[in-house]
Tab-separated table of C-alpha atoms in Angstrom:
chain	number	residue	atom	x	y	z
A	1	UNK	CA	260.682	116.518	82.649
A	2	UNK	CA	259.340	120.384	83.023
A	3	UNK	CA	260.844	121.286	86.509
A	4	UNK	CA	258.255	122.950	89.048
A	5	UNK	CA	259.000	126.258	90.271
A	6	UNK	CA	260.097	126.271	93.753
A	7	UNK	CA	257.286	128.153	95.025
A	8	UNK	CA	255.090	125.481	93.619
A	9	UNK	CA	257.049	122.569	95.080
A	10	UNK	CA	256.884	124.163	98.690
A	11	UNK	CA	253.457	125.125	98.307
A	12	UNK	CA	254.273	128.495	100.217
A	13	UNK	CA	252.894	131.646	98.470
A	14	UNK	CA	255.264	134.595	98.140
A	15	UNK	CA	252.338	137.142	98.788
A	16	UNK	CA	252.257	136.332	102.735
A	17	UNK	CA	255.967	137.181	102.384
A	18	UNK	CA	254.908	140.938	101.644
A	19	UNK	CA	252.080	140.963	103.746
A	20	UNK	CA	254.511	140.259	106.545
A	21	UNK	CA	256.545	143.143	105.552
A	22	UNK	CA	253.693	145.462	105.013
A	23	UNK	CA	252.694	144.375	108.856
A	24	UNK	CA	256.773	145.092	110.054
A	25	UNK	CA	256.527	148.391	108.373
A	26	UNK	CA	253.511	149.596	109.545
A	27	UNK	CA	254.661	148.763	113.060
A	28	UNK	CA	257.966	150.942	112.798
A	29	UNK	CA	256.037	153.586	111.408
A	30	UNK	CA	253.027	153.881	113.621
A	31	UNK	CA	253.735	152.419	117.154
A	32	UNK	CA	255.861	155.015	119.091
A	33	UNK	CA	254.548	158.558	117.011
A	34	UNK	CA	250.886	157.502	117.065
A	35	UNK	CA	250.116	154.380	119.402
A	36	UNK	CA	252.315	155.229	122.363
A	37	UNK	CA	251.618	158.972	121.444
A	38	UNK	CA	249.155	159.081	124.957
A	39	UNK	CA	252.087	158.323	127.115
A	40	UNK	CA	254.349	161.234	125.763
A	41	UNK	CA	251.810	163.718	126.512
A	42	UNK	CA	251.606	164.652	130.160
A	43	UNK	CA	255.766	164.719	130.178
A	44	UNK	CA	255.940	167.258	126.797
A	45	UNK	CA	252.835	169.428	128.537
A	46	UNK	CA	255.099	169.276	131.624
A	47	UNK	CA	258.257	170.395	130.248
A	48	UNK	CA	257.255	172.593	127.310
A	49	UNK	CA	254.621	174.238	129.075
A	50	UNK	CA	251.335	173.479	126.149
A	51	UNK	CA	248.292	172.034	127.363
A	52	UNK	CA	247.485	168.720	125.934
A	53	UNK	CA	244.456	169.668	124.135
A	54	UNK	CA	246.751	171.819	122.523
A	55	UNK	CA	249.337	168.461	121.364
A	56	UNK	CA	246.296	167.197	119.741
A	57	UNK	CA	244.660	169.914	117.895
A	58	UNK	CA	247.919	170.862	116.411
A	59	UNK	CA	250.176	167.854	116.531
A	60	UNK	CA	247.990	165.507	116.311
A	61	UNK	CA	245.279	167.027	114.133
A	62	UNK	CA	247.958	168.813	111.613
A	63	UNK	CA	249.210	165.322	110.833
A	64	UNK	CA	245.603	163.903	110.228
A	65	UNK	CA	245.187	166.788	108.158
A	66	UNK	CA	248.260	166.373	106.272
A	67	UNK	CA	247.961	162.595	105.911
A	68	UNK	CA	244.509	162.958	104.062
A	69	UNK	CA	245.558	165.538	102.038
A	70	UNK	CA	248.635	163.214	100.703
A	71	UNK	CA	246.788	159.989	100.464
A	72	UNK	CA	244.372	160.201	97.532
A	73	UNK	CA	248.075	160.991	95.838
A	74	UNK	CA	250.397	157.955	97.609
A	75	UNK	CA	247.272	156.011	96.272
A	76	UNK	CA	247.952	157.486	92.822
A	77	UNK	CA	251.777	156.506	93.272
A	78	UNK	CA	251.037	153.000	95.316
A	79	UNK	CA	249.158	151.729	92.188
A	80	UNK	CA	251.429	153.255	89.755
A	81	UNK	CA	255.308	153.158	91.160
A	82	UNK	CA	257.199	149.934	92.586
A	83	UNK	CA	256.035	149.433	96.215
A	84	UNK	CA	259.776	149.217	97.295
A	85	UNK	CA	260.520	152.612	96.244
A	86	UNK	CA	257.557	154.056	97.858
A	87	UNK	CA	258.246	151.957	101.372
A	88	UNK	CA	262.322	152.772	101.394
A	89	UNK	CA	261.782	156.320	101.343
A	90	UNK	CA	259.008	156.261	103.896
A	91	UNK	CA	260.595	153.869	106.415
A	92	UNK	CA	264.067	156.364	105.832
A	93	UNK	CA	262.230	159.674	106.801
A	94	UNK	CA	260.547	157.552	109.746
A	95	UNK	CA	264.152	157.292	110.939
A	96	UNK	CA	265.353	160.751	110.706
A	97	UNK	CA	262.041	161.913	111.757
A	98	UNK	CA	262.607	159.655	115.035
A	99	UNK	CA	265.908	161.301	115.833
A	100	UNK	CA	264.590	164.629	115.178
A	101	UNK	CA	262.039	164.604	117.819
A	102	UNK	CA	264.576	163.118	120.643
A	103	UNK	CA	266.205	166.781	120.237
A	104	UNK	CA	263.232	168.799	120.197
A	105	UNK	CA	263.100	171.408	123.000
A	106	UNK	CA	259.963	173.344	122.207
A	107	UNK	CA	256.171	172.599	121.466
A	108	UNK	CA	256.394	174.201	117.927
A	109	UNK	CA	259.141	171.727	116.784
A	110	UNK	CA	256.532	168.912	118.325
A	111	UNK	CA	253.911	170.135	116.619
A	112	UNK	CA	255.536	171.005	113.488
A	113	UNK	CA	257.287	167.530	113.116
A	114	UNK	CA	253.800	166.030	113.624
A	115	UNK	CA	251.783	167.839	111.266
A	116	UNK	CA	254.913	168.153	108.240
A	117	UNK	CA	257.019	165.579	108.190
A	118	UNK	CA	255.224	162.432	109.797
A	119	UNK	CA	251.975	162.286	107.305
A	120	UNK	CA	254.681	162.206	104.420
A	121	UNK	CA	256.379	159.532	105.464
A	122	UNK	CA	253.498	157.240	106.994
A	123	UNK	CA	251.584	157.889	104.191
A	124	UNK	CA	254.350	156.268	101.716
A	125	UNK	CA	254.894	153.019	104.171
A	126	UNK	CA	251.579	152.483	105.642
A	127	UNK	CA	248.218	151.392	105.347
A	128	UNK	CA	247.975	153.015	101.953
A	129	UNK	CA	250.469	151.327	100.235
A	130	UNK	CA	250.355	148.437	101.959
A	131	UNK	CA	246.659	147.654	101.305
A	132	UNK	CA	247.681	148.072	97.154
A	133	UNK	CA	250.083	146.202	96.902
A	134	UNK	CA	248.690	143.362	99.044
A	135	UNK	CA	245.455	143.326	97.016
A	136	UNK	CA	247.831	142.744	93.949
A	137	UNK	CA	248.905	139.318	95.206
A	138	UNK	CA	245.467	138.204	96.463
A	139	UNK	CA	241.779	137.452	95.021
A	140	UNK	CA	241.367	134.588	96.912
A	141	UNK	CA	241.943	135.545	100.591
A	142	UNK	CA	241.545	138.498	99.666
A	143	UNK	CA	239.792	139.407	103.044
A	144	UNK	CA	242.187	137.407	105.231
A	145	UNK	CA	245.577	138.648	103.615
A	146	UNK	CA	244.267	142.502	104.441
A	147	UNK	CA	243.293	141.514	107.948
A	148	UNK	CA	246.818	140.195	108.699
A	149	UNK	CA	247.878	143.212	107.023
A	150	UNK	CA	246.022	145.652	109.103
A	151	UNK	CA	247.698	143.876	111.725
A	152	UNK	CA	251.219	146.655	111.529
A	153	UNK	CA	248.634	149.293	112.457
A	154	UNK	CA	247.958	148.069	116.042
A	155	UNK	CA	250.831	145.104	116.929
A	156	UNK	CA	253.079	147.215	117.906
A	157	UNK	CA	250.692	149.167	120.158
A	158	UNK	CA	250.523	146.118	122.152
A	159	UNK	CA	253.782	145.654	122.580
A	160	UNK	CA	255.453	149.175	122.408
A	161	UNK	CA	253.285	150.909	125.327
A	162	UNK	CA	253.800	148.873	128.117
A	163	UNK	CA	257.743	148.983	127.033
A	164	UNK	CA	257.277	152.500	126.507
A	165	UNK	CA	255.672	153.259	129.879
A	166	UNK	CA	258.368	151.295	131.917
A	167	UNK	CA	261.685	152.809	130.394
A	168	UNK	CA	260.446	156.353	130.196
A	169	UNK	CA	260.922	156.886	134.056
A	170	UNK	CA	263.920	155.201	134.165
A	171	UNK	CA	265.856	156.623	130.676
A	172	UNK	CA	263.390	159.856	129.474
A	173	UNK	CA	261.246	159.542	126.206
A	174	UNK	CA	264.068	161.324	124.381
A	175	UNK	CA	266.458	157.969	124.711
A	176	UNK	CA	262.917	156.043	123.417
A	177	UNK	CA	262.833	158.199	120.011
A	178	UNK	CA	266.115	157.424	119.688
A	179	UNK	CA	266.614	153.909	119.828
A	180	UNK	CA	263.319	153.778	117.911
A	181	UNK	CA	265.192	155.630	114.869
A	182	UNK	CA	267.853	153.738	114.769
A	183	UNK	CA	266.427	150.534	114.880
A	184	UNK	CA	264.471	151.407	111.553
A	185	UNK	CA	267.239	152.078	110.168
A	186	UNK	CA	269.425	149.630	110.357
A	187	UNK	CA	267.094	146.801	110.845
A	188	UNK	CA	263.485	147.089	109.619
A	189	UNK	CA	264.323	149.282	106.720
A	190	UNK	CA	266.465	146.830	104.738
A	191	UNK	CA	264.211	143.772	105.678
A	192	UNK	CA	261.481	145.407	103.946
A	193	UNK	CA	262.658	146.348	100.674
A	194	UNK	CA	264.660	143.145	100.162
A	195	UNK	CA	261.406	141.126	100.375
A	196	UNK	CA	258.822	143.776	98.717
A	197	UNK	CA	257.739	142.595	95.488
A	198	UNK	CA	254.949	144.401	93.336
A	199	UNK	CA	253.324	141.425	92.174
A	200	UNK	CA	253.167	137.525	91.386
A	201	UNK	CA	254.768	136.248	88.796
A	202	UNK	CA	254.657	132.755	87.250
A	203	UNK	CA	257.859	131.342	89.105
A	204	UNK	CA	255.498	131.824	92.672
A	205	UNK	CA	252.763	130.260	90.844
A	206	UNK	CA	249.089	131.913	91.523
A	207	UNK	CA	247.814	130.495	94.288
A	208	UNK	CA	245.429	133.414	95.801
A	209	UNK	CA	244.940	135.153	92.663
A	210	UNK	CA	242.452	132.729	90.414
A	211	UNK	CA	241.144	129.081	90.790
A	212	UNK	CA	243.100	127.880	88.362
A	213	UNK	CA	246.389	129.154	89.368
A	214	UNK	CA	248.938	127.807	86.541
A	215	UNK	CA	246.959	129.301	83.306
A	216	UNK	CA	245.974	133.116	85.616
A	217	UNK	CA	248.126	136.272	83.001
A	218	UNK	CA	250.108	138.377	84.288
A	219	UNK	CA	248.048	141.020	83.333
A	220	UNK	CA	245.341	139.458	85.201
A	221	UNK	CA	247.197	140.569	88.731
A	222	UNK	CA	248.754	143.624	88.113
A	223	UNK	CA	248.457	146.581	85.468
A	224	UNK	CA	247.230	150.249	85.351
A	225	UNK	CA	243.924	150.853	86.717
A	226	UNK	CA	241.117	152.864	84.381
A	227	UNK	CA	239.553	154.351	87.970
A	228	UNK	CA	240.193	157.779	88.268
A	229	UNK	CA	238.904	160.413	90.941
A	230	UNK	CA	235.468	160.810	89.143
A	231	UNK	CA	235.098	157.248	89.131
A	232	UNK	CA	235.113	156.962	92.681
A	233	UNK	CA	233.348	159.895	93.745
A	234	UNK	CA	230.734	158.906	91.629
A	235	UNK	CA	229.724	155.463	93.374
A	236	UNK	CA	227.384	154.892	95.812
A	237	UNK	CA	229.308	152.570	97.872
A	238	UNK	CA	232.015	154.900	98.463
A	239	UNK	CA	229.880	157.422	100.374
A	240	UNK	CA	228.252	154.824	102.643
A	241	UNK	CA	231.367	153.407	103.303
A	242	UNK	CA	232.467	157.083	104.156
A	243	UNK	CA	229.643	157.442	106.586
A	244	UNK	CA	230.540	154.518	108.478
A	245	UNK	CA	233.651	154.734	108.868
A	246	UNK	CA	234.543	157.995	110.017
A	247	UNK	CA	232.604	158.179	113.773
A	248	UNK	CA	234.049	154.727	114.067
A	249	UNK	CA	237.622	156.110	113.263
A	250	UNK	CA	236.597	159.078	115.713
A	251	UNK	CA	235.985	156.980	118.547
A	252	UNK	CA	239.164	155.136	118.256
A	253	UNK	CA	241.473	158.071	117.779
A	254	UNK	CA	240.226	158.892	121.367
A	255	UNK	CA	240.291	155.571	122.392
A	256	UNK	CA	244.187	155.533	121.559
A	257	UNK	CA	245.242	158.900	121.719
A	258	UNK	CA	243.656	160.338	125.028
A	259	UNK	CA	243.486	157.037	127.321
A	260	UNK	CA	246.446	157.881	129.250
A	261	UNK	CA	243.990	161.093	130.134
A	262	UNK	CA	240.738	159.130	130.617
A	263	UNK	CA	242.924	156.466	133.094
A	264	UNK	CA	244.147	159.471	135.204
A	265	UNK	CA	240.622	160.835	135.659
A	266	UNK	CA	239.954	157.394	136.652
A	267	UNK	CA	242.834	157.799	139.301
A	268	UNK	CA	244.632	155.164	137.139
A	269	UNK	CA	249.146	155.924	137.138
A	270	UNK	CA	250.871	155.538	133.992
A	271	UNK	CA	251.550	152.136	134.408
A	272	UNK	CA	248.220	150.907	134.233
A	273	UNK	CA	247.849	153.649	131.342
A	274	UNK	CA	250.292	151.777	128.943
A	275	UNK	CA	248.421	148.604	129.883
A	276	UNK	CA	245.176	149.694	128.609
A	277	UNK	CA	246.839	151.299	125.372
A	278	UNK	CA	247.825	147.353	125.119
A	279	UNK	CA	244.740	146.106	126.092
A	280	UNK	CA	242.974	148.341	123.411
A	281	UNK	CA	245.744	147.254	120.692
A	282	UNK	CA	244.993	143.629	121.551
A	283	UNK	CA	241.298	143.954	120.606
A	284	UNK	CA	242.476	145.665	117.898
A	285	UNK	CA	244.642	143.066	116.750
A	286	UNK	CA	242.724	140.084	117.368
A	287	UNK	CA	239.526	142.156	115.509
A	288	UNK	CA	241.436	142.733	112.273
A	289	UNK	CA	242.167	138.881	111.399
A	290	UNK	CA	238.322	138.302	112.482
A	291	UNK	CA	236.922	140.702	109.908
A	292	UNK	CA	239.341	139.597	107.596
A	293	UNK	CA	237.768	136.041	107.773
A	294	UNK	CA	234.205	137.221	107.739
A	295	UNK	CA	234.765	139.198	104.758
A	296	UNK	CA	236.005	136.346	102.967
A	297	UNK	CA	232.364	134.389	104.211
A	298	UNK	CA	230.120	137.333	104.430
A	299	UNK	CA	231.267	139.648	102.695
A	300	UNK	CA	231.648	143.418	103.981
A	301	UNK	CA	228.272	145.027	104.562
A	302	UNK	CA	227.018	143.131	107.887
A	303	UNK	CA	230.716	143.360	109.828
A	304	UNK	CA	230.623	146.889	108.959
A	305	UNK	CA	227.369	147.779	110.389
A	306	UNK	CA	228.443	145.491	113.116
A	307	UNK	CA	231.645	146.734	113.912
A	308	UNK	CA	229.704	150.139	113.812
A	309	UNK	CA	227.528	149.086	116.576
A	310	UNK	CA	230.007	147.200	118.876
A	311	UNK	CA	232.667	150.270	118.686
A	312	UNK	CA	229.219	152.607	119.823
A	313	UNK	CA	228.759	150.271	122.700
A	314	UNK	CA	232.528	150.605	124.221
A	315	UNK	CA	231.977	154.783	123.773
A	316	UNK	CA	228.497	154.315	125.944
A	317	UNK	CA	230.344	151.865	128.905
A	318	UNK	CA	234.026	154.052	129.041
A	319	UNK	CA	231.641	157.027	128.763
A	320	UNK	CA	229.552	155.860	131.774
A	321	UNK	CA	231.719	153.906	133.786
A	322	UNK	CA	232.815	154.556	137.387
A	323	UNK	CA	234.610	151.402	138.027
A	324	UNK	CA	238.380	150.145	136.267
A	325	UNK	CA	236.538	147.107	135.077
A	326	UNK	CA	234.344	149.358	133.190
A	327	UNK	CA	237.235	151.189	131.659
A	328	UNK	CA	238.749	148.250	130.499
A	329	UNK	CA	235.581	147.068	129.015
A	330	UNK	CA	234.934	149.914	127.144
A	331	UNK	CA	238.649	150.541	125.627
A	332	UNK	CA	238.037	146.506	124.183
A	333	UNK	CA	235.008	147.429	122.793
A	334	UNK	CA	236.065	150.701	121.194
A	335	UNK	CA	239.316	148.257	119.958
A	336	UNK	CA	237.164	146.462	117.736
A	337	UNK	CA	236.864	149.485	115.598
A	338	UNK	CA	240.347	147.550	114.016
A	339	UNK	CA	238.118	145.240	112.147
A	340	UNK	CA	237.281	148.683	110.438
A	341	UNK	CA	240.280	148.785	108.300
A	342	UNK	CA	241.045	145.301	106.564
A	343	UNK	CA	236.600	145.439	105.523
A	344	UNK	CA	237.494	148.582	104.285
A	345	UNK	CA	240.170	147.671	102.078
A	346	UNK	CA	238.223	145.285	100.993
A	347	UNK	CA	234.969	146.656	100.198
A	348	UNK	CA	237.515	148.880	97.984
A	349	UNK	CA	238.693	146.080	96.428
A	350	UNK	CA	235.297	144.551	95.409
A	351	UNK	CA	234.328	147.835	94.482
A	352	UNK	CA	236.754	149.325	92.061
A	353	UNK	CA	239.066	146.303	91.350
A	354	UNK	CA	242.550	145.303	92.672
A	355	UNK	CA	244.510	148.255	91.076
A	356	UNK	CA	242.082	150.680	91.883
A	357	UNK	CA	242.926	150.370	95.698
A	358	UNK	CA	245.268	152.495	96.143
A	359	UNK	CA	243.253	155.393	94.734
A	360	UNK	CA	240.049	154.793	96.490
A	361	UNK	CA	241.821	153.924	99.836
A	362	UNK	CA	242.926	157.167	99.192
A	363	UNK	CA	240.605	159.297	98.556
A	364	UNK	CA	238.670	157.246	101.423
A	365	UNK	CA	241.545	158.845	103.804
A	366	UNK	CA	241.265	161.945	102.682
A	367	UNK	CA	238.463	162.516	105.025
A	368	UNK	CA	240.434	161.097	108.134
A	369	UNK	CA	240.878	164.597	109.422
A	370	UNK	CA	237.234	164.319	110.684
A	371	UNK	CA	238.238	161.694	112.826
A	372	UNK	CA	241.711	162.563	114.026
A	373	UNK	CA	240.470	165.991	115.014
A	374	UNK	CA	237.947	163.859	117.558
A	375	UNK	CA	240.739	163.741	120.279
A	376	UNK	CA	241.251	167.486	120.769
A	377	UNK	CA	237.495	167.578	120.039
A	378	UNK	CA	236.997	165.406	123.394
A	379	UNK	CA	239.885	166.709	125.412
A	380	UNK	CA	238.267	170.632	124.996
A	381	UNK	CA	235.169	169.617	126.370
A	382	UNK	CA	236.729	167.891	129.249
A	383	UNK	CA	238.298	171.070	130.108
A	384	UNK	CA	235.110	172.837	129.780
A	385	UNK	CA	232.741	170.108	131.674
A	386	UNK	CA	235.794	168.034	133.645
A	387	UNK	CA	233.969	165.123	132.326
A	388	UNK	CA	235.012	162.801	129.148
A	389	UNK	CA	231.462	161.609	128.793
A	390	UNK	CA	229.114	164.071	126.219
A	391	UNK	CA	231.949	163.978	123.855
A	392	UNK	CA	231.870	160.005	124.309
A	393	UNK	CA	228.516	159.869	123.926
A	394	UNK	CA	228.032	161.813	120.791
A	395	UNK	CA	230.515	159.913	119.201
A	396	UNK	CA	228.550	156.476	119.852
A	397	UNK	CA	225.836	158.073	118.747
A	398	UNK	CA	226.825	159.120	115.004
A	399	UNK	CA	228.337	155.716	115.096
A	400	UNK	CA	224.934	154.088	115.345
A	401	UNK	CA	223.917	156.260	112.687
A	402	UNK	CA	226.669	155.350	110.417
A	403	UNK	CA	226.168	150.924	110.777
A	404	UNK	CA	222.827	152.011	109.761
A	405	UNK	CA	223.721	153.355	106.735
A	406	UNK	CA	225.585	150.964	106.025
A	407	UNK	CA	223.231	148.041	105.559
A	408	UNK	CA	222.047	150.544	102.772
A	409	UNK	CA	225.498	149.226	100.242
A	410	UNK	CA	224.758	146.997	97.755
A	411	UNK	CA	227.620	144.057	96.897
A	412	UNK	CA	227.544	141.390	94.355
A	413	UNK	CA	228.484	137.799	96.000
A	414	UNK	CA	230.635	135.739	93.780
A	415	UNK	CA	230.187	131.834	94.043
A	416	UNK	CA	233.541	131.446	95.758
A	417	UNK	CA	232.968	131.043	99.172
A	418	UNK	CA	231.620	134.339	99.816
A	419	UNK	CA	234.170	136.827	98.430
A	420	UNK	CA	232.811	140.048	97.065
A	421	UNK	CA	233.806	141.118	93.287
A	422	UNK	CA	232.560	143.971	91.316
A	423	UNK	CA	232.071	143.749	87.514
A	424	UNK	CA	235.111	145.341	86.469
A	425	UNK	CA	237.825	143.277	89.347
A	426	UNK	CA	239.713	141.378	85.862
A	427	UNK	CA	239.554	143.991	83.452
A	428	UNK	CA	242.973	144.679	83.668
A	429	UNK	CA	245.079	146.718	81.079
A	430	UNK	CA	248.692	145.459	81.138
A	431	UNK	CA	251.283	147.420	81.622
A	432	UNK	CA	254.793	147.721	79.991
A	433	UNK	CA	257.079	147.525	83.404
A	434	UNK	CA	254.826	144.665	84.901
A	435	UNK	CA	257.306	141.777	84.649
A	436	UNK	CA	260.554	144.392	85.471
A	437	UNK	CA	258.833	145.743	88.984
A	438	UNK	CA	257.458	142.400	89.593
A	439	UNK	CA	261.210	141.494	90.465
């Protein structure tokens, strides 16, 4: 009798194996440099003596800079190089780059730690690589695996903030880099590339990747992708999907990144600061596995434009608001700008075809800069106006704009329940280390 592989038996698929290390990874990476970043910025203006606007143009805005210069290259890499290699030497220089800034003692080591060293290694062990080589293991789900994906880019700002702003009193943020490093190190690091796979094989059976699971190739689910740069810029979908998602990326880099600010103006302490950051994570959170679902029924035009909308609304009510009510409010609605990221992926997907992610995920985050300068944006015209609200304001406005635009992209609806394909999604070349990085 033919034995059945164990994967079969069990009926678990090994692909939401990696997407739950692509979610622990992007947590390590991104929740104390970037989502509890808000909450380290009043004590380094305090003792190194830079204003904050200053932390974010710089810092802030030199690591946006450098991350979308790198990505349309770690997309290159992601769809050409084993995932694990990629994610071990990101999650290592996370770790050394934690330790590095507990010693820092001036603003340029801040700054330059932030706009050198960080994008390198977030860009190898983040959203990039993450959303490859989790559209490698799915067709099927496609929607719903990215959405629980996306989920590493705001759990642990729901968690790490409140922790964050409770210890930091007590012990001093340089003890919080600390532990943060070493716990990366010695714990998250080896999880991850012991379970990171680049792609199913027969043995875990093909459960997400065709219909008919036992007779899907190999090559069918992994290979080298014809899509180069031209390819990409040359599409019409990619530039609407640009225009939409930037001022919604803008409004949440403010969201995140200057709400310990906008509280205080509010006359809310730092307490109630790293609340909100978890507050605004939570609607992140919840928002990502939403979109994820309706991209799987609907496909990715209509949440877009939706999202687009909704994230517009929260910039109008935090803009306007008087009351705390209000602030929370409009920090949920800005949140729901997560949904953003797991449509995106997707729309890339249908677009240019699972092993074409990586590059146009890319060369989509090459224009991130646009957003991540936003924050210092805002913060320079509070200090010119003492008010958070025209920057706000114009923000939700291009927003509008870009939902718009984007009921303008065309998708092709495949017969399976929804799920968006373009033409060229199997025409896969195979490649010659498939079945040796598949292990």
């Amino acid at each position: 009798m033919t034995s059945i592989p164990r994967a079969e038996r069990s009926g678990w698929y090994y692909g939401w194996n990696i997407v739950a290390v692509c979610v622990l990874s992007q947590i390590a990476v991104i929740a104390v440099p970037l989502s509890a970043l808000s909450l380290f910025l009043q004590p380094w203006s305090a003792e190194l003596h830079v204003p904050i606007s200053k932390i974010l143009l710089i810092g802030l805005g030199g690591f946006g800079l450098g991350y979308a210069l790198l990505s349309p290259f770690i997309g290159i890499l992601s769809d050409k190089y084993p995932a694990r290699l990629l994610f071990s030497m990101g999650l290592a220089g996370i770790a050394l780059f934690s330790i590095a800034m507990s010693f820092v003692n001036a603003a340029w080591q801040i700054l330059a730690l932030y706009a050198i060293a960080l994008p390198v290694f977030i860009s190898l062990s983040a959203a990039v690589t993450a959303n490859a080589v989790v559209a490698r293991w799915f067709v099927r789900r496609r929607g719903l695996a990215l959405g629980v994906t996306a989920f590493g880019r705001s759990m642990g700002g729901v968690v790490i903030p409140p922790i964050v702003a409770a210890l930091a009193p007590e012990f001093g943020w340089r003890a919080i880099w600390r532990l943060s490093g070493i716990i990366i190190a010695i714990v998250i690091a080896p999880l991850v590339i012991w379970v990171l796979r680049d792609r199913p094989t027969a043995h875990d059976g093909y459960h997400y990747v065709s219909e008919t699971p036992s007779t899907t190739p190999h090559h069918a689910v992994g290979g080298a992708s014809d899509v180069d740069w031209r390819a990409v810029f040359s599409r019409r979908n990619f530039w609407i999907l640009l225009i939409t998602y930037l001022p919604m990326h803008a409004l949440h880099e403010v969201g995140n990144h200057t709400l310990a600010p906008i509280a205080a103006s509010h006359g809310l302490g730092q307490q109630a600061a790293g609340n909100l950051i978890a507050v605004f994570n939570l609607s992140y959170l919840s928002t990502t596995l939403v979109a994820g679902l309706l991209s799987d029924r609907f496909g990715n035009r209509l949440p877009l434009a939706a999202l687009a909308v909704t994230t517009a609304m929260g910039g109008v009510v935090l803009a306007l608001g008087q009351t705390a009510a209000a602030v929370v409010l409009g920090i949920v609605l800005i949140g729901t700008s997560g949904g953003l990221w797991p449509l995106l992926a997707a729309a890339a997907a249908a677009e240019f075809g699972a092993n074409g992610v990586g590059r146009a995920f890319g060369l989509l985050s090459l224009f991130l800069p646009v957003g991540i300068f936003a924050p210092s944006a805002v913060s320079k015209i509070q200090e010119l106006t003492s008010s958070y609200a025209p920057g706000l304001i114009g923000l939700a406005a291009i927003s509008i704009v870009g939902g718009t635009v984007c009921l303008f992209m065309r998708e092709k609806m495949s017969s399976s329940a929804g799920e968006t394909f373009a033409p060229r999604e199997e025409t896969f070349v195979p490649r010659k280390d498939a079945l040796s990085n598949a292990r």
